[in-house]
XYZ file of C-alpha atoms in Angstrom:
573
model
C 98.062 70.818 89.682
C 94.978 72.176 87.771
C 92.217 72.443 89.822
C 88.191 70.512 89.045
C 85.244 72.666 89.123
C 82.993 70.758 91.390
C 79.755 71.874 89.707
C 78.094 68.628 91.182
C 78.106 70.582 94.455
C 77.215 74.285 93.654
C 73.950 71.969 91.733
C 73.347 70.473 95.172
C 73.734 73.600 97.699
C 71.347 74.991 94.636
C 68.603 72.640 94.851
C 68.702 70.506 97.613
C 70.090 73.575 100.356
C 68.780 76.920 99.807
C 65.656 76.163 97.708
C 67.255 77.438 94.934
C 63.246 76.939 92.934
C 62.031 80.046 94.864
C 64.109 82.656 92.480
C 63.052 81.411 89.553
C 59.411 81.361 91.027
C 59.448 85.480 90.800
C 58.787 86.679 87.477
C 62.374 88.672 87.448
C 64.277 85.187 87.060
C 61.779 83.245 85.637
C 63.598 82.012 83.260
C 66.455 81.106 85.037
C 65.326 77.675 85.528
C 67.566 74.557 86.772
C 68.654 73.374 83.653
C 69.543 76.331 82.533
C 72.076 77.128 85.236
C 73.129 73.363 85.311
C 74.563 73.669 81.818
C 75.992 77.170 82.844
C 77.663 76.093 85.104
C 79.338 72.976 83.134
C 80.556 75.531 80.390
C 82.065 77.611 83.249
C 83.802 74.772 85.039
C 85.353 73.494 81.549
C 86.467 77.140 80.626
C 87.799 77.378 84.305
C 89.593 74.059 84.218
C 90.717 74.370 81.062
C 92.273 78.048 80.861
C 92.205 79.545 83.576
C 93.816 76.695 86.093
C 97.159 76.401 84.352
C 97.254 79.843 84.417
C 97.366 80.087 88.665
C 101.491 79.261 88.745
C 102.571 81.335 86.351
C 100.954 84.364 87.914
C 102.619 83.582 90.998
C 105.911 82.711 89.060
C 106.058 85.809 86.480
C 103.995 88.554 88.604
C 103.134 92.018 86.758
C 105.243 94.574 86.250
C 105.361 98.262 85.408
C 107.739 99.182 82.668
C 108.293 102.997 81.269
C 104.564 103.413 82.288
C 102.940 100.489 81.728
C 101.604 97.186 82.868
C 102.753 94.118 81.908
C 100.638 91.115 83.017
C 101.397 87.902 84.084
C 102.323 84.798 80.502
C 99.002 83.929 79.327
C 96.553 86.122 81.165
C 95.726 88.315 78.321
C 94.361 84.949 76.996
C 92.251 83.968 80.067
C 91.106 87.136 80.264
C 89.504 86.928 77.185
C 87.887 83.486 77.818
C 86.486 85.223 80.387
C 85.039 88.165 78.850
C 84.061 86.107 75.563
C 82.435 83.377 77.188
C 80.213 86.170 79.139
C 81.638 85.349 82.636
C 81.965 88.914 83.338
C 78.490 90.015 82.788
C 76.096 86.740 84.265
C 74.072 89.541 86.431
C 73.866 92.442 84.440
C 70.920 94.028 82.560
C 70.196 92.520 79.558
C 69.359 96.320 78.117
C 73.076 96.484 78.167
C 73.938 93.189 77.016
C 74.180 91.384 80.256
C 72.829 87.730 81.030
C 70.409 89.128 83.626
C 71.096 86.188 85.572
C 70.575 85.369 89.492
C 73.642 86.536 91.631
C 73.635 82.948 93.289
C 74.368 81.882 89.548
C 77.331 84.476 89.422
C 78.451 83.339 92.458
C 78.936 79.923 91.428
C 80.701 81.396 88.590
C 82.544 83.623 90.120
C 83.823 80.837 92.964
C 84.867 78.662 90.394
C 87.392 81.205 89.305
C 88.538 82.034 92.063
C 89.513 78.190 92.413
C 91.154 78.098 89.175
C 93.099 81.444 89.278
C 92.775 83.876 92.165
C 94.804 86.625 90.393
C 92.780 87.017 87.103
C 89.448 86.196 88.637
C 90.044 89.709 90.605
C 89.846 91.350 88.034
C 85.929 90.883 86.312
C 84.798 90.811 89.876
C 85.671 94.497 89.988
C 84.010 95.036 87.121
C 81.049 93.774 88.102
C 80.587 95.585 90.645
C 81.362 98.588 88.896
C 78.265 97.955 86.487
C 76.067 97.289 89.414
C 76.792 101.003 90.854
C 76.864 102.225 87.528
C 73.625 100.798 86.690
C 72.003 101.597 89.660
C 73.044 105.121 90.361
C 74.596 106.666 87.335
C 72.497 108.701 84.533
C 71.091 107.276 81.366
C 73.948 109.039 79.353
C 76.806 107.733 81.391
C 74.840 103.962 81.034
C 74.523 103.938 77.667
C 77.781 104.939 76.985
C 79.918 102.619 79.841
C 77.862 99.843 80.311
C 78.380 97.971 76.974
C 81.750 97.950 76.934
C 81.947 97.070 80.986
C 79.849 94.237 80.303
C 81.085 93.297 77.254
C 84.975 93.153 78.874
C 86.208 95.243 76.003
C 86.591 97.640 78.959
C 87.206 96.869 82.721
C 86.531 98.724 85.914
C 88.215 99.659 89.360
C 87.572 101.305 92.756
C 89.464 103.617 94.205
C 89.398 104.826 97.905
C 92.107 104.699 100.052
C 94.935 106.855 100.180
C 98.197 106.650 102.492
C 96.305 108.263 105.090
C 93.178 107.131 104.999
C 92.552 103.339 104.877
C 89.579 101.884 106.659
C 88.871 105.645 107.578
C 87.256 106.879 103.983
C 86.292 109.874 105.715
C 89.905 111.472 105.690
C 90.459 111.547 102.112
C 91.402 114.460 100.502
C 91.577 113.654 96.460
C 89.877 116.691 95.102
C 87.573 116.983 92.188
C 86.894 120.849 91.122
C 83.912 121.884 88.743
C 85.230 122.535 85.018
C 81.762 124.492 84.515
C 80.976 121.546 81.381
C 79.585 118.840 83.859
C 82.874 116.907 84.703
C 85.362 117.568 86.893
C 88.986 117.668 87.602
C 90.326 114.820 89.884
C 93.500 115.536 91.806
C 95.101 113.496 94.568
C 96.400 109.799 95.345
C 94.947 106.673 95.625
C 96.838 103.400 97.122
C 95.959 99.210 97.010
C 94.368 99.842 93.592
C 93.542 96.408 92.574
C 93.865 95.797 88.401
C 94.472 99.492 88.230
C 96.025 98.970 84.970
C 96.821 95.944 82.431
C 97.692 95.100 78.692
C 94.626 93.197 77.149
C 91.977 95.539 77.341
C 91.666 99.355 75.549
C 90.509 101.122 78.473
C 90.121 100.636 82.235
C 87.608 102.782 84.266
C 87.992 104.132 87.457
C 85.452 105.094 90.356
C 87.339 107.321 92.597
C 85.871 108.768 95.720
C 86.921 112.612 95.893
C 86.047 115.483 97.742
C 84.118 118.731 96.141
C 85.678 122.013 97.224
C 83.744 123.522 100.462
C 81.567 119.485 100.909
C 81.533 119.651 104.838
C 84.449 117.080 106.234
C 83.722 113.199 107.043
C 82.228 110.696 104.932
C 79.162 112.606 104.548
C 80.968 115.045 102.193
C 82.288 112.366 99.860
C 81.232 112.062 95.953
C 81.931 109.410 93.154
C 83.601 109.793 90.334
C 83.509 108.018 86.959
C 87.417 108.415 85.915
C 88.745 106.390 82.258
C 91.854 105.670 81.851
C 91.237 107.023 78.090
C 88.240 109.867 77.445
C 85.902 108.158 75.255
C 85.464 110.380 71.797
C 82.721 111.313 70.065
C 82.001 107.444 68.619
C 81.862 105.915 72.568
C 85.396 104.535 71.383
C 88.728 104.700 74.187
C 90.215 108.225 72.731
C 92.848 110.005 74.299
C 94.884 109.456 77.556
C 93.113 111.219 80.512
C 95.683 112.717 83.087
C 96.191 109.770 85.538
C 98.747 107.320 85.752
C 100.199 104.575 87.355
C 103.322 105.267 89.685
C 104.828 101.844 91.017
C 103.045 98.443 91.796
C 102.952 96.529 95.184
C 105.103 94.436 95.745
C 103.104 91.533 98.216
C 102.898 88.698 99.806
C 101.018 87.241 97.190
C 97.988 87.385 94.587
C 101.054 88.483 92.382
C 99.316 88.089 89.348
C 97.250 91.023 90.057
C 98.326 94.098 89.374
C 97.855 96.288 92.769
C 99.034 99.991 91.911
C 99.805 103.639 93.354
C 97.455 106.080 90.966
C 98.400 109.978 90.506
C 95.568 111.721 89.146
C 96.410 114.776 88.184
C 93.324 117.313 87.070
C 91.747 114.131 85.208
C 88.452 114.745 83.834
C 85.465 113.030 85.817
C 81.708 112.524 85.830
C 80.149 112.316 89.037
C 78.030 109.085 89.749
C 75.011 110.000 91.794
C 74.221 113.362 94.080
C 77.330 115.645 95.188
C 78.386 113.999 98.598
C 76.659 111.286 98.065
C 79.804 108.814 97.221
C 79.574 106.219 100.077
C 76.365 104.933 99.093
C 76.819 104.691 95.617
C 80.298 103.051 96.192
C 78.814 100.866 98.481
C 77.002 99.496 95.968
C 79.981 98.607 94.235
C 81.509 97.311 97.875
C 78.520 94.941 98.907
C 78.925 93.298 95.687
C 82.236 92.331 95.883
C 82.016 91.659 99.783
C 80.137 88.429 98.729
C 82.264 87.968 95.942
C 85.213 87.878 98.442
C 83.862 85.547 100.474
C 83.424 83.606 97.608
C 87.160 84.063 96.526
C 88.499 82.466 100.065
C 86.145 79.304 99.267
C 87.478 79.226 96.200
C 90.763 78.894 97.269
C 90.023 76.685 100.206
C 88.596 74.056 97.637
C 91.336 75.051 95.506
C 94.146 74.067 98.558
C 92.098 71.134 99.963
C 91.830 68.915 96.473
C 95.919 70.117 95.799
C 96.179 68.201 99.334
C 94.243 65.325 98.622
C 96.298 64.654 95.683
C 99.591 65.128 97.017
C 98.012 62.669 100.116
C 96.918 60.077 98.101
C 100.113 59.388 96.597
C 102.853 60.379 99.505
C 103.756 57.278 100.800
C 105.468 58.040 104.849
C 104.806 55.725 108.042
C 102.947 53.002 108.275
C 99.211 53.562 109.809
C 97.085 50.637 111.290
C 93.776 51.671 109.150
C 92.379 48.506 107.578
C 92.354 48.454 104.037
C 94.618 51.320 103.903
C 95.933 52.770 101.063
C 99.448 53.032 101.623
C 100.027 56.413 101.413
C 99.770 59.672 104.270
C 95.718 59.333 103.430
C 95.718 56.285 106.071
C 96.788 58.592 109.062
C 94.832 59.812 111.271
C 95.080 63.552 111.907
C 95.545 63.602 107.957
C 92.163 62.525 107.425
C 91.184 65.007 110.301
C 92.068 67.637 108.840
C 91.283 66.710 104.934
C 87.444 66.013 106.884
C 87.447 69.482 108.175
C 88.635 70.487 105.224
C 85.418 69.164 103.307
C 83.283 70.337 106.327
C 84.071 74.042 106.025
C 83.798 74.325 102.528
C 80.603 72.808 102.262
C 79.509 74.866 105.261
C 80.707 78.415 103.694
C 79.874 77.540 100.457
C 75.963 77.250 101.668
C 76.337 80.094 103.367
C 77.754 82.221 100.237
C 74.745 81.126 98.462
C 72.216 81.763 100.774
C 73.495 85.400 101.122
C 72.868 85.316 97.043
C 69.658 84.162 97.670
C 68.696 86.514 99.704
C 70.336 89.478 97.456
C 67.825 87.908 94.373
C 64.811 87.619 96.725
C 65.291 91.525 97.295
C 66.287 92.471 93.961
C 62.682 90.329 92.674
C 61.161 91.224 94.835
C 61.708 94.493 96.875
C 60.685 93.034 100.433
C 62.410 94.391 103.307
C 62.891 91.140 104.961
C 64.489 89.808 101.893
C 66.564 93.230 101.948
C 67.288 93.034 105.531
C 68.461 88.950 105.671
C 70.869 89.957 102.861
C 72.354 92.556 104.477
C 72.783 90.757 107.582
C 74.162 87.535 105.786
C 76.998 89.583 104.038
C 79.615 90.461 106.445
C 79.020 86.823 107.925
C 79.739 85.363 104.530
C 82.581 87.659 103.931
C 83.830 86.601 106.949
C 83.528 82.938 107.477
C 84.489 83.108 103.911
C 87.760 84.155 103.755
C 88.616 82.833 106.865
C 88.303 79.479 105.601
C 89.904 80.298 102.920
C 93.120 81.130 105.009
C 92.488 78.498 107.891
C 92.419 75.358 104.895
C 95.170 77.045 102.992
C 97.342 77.052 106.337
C 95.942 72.904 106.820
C 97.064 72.458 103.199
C 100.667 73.343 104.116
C 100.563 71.077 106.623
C 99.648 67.972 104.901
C 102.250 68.645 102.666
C 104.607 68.818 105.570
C 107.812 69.921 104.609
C 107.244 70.295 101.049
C 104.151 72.738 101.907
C 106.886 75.070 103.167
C 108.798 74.411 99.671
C 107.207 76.705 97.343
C 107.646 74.346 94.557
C 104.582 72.138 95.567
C 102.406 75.292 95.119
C 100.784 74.352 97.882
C 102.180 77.627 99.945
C 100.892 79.960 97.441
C 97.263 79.412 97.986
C 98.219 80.535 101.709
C 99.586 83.914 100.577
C 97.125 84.314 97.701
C 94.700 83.916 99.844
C 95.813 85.842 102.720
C 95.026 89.287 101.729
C 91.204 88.429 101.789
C 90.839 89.530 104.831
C 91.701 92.452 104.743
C 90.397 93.822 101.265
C 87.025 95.399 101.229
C 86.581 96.311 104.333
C 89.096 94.030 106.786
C 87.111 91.030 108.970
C 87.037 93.288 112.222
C 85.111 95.629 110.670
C 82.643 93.346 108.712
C 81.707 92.162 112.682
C 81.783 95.370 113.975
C 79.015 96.176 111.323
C 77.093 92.940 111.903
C 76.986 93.526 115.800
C 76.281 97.236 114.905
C 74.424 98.431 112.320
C 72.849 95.078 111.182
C 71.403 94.454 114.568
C 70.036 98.188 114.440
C 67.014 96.152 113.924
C 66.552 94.851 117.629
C 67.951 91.618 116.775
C 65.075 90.693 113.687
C 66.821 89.537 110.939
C 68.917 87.424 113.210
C 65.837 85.744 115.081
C 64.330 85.289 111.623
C 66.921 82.637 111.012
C 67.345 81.879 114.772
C 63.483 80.687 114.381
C 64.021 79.347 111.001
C 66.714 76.914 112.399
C 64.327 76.496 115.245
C 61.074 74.995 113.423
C 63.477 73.209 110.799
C 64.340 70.957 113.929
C 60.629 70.703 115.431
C 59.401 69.331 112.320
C 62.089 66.265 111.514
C 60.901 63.309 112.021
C 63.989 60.539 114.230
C 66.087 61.455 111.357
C 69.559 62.545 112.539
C 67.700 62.733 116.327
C 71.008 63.291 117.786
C 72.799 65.682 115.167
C 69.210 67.635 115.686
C 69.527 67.841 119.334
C 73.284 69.094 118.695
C 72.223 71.668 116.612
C 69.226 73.319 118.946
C 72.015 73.331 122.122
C 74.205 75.288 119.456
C 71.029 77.421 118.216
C 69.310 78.310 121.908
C 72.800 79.510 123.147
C 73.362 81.691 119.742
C 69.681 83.041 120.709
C 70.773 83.528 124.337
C 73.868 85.573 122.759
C 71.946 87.767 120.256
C 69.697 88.561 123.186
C 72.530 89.883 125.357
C 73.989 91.808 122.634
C 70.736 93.596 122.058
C 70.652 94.235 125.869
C 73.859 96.400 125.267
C 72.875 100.329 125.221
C 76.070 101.448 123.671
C 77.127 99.488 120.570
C 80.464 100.009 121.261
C 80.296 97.662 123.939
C 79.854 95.012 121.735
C 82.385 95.470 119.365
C 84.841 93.352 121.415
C 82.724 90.475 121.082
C 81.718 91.453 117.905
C 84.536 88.777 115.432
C 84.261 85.973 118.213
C 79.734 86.432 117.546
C 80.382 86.735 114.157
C 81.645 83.233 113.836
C 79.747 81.623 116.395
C 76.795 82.655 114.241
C 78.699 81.016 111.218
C 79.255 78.204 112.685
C 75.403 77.403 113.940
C 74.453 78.536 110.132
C 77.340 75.244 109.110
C 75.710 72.955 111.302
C 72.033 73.648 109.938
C 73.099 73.288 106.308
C 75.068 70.034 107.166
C 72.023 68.605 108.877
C 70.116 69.826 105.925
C 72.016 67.609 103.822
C 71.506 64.749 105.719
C 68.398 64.855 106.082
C 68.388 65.014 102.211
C 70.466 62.078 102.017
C 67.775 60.129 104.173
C 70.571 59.744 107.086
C 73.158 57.534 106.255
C 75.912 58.069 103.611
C 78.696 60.684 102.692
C 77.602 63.774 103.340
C 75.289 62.272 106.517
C 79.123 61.470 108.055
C 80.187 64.759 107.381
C 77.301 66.514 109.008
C 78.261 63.932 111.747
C 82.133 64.983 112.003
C 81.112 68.906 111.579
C 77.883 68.886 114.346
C 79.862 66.325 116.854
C 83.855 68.084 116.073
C 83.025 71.629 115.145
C 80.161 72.804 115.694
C 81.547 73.025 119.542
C 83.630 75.788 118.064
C 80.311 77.821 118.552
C 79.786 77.762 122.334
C 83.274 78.893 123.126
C 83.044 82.024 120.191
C 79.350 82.430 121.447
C 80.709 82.760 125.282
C 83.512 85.247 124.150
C 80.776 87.326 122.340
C 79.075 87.440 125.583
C 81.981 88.371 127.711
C 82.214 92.153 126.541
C 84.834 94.641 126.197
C 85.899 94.675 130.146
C 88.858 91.964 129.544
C 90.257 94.362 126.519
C 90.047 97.599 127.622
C 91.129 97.005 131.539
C 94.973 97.015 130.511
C 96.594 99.991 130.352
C 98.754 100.699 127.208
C 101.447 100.059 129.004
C 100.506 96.647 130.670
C 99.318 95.823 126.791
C 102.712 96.207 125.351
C 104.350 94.672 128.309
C 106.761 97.580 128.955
């Protein structure tokens, strides 16, 4: 079943949640007014219903494969891909001295969501890209620029990251790719990468690589790290793809799903590189890349949660199975209770993370227009929380989806199982969910709590100045907000950050949630308290929002109840 952009919501969340008028009051996006992005988004919604939807089942069907060398992608994503690319879907953000839109990430976002939602697989792919020009742009030199970003943003070429290796996974630090000095400026890359998402395809003349090596005698650890710029095919003398650089693909994955995408072992073997940035200086400038496509992730599990949740709302408007005592029923499984429970919280969460994902955009423009530290700080602290909430979601309304299929969910012929495993691997990619909270409880909150009060507060004098609109959903909402305060407070109190780390996923959503229950009451209040979305602000404040206390209390209970067992107590032996 093809999926529907909803473009009527992103325009809501836009104007009516996050003030979406304060970007285009700076004079960076001043031109990226309403009506603009209104009919941006409608173009992108057609192009995503229309080509890239029907795409989403054969990827899943007829997954790549590597044959005598080379990739062969999924029926029909050769075309998508250049819908994408053509249309300008790749490059909504970038600098318009390159050809790029120059748009507001919360527009890209939208965008970017919307594919996700039609076709999981081939949406990977430009989001890589895009964050490839954003580190490229923002740390490469003026020669490697002129020469990359064109064809990046133009999607004649497309881009990759490569960092882990069999032995080094979350722990970047212990790679040991190589890249020696060939006295000319570039460098020979040596070594193995692993989980190499669109490492390779067939509708594109190049693909470009940023690998994270090691320079011979760079002190050990992550601090002795550099970035490479590594094509597939050394441009010649006219910026065009020349000849085959010394790198190749050995085998693909074979996974639990997203099996569209392409996800390869590289050998690199003495390829010629150019270094992005300052010698051992690699983390930051791939980080660049990283925090880019950490909101873009998030985005990808909403994606797929709407994606799964209207797939179940079809399939339960028109399975007819018991007999429920609704009034005015419809016949079909719709009528039952606990469906319509969890179709509700279906609707709840996506509206709830999808506020969330652009807020954190927000936040990332305000900075980028602006430059001020609170901006910069609040979008930093926003990311791993939307990465988070995000994806879980994604997984938690894919797993619901199955359900309300009942046993034709677990029939892979309904389709309705493969947003579960597409969607599955979110987690885990860039940077896996534990560590986004360890980050948020650690380095985020390096800050003595501020950029978490800021919105603590914010939340705070939203409720002090509503009028006996939504009184009780209000009331709700400050229990939920005061005991999220009370948390951050304790956390801070902690002299060791490790000893919040094993409260540090259970915080992380507790926070979420809070942040779900002020944009629902938000759009109530917008509403003027009674209709549609004022009942679903009702089911998620009264029916999930309690989800908070019990994550908040877990935060707050520390890493005692972990760490007492012994190993051998933990494995039961």
């Amino acid at each position: 079943m093809p999926t529907r952009a909803p473009v009527s919501e992103f325009e809501f969340i836009l104007n009516e949640i996050i003030d979406y008028e304060q970007i285009i009051k700076t004079s960076r996006f001043k031109d990226a007014g309403s009506e603009l992005v209104s009919q941006i988004l409608i173009e992108a919604g057609r192009m995503c219903d229309d080509v890239l939807s029907p795409l989403n089942r054969a990827g899943d069907l007829h997954p790549a494969v590597l044959k005598n060398g080379v990739v062969k992608t999924s029926p029909g994503f050769g075309d998508g891909y250049r819908a994408v690319a053509e249309g300008g879907w790749v490059s909504t953000s970038a600098s318009p001295e390159f050809g790029g839109m120059g748009l507001p990430q919360t527009v890209t976002a939208c965008v970017n969501e919307m594919m996700a939602a039609a076709c999981l697989s081939l949406q990977l792919n430009p989001l890589m890209t895009q964050g490839q020009i954003e580190a490229i742009e923002n740390h490469a030199e003026d020669e490697i620029k002129s020469l990359y970003l064109p064809k990046l943003i133009s999607g004649e070429w497309c881009g990759t990251m490569n960092l882990t290796e069999p032995h080094a996974g979350s722990d970047v630090g212990a790679l040991t790719t190589k890249a020696e000095s060939n006295g000319d400026g570039t460098y020979a890359i040596t070594g193995q990468k692993i989980y190499i998402s669109w490492a390779d395809n067939d509708f594109t003349e190049n693909v470009i690589h940023l690998v994270l090596a090691r320079i011979p005698g760079s002190i050990p650890g992550p601090k002795g790290i550099s970035l490479f710029l590594v094509p597939k095919k050394i441009p010649d003398a006219n910026g065009n793809a020349g000849v085959a650089n010394k790198l190749k693909v050995v085998s693909l994955e074979h996974k639990m799903g997203l099996h569209g995408s392409p996800t390869a072992v590289m050998q690199y073997e003495g390829a010629s590189g150019w270094i992005i940035g300052e010698p051992n200086q690699g983390l930051r400038a791939m980080f660049t890349m990283m925090n880019n496509a950490r909101l873009g992730v998030g985005g990808q599990g909403i994606g797929v949660a709407e994606a799964a949740f209207q797939h179940s709302t079809d399939y339960a408007l028109s399975r007819k199975q018991g007999k429920a005592t609704v009034a005015n029923g419809s016949g079909t499984i719709i009528d039952h209770a606990d469906i319509r429970r969890m179709l509700i919280s279906m609707r709840a969460d996506i509206f709830a993370s999808r506020a969330l994902e652009l807020e954190n955009a927000k936040a990332i423009d305000m900075a980028n227009a602006t430059g001020d530290l609170q901006w910069v700080n609040r979008a930093a602290f926003l990311t791993p929380i939307t990465k988070v909430f995000g994806t879980e979601v994604g997984i938690n309304i894919s797993h619901l989806g199955v359900q309300i299929h009942g046993g034709m969910g677990f029939i892979e012929e309904t389709g309705a199982a493969q947003f579960s495993r597409d969607v599955r691997v979110t987690a885990i990619y860039e940077g896996t969910n534990g560590i986004q909270a360890m980050d948020l409880v650690g380095r985020k909150m390096m800050d003595n709590g501020e950029a978490a009060y800021a919105i603590i507060n914010e939340i705070k004098d939203y409720i002090n100045n509503l009028s006996m609109v939504n009184k009780d959903l209000s009331e709700l909402l400050e229990m939920a907000n005061e005991t999220l305060r009370d948390t951050v407070e304790h956390l801070n109190a902690k002299k060791e950050v490790s000893d919040r780390f094993g409260g540090a996923m259970p915080f992380l959503m507790g926070y979420a949630r809070v942040l779900g229950g002020f944009y629902h009451l938000k759009a109530a209040v917008v509403e003027g308290g009674s209709g549609p979305r004022t009942k679903l602000a009702e089911f998620y404040i009264r029916r999930i929002l309690p989800e908070a206390m019990s994550f908040l209390a877990a935060a707050k209970s520390g890493p005692d109840e972990i760490y007492n067992f012994s190993i051998n107590e933990l494995v039961g032996s």
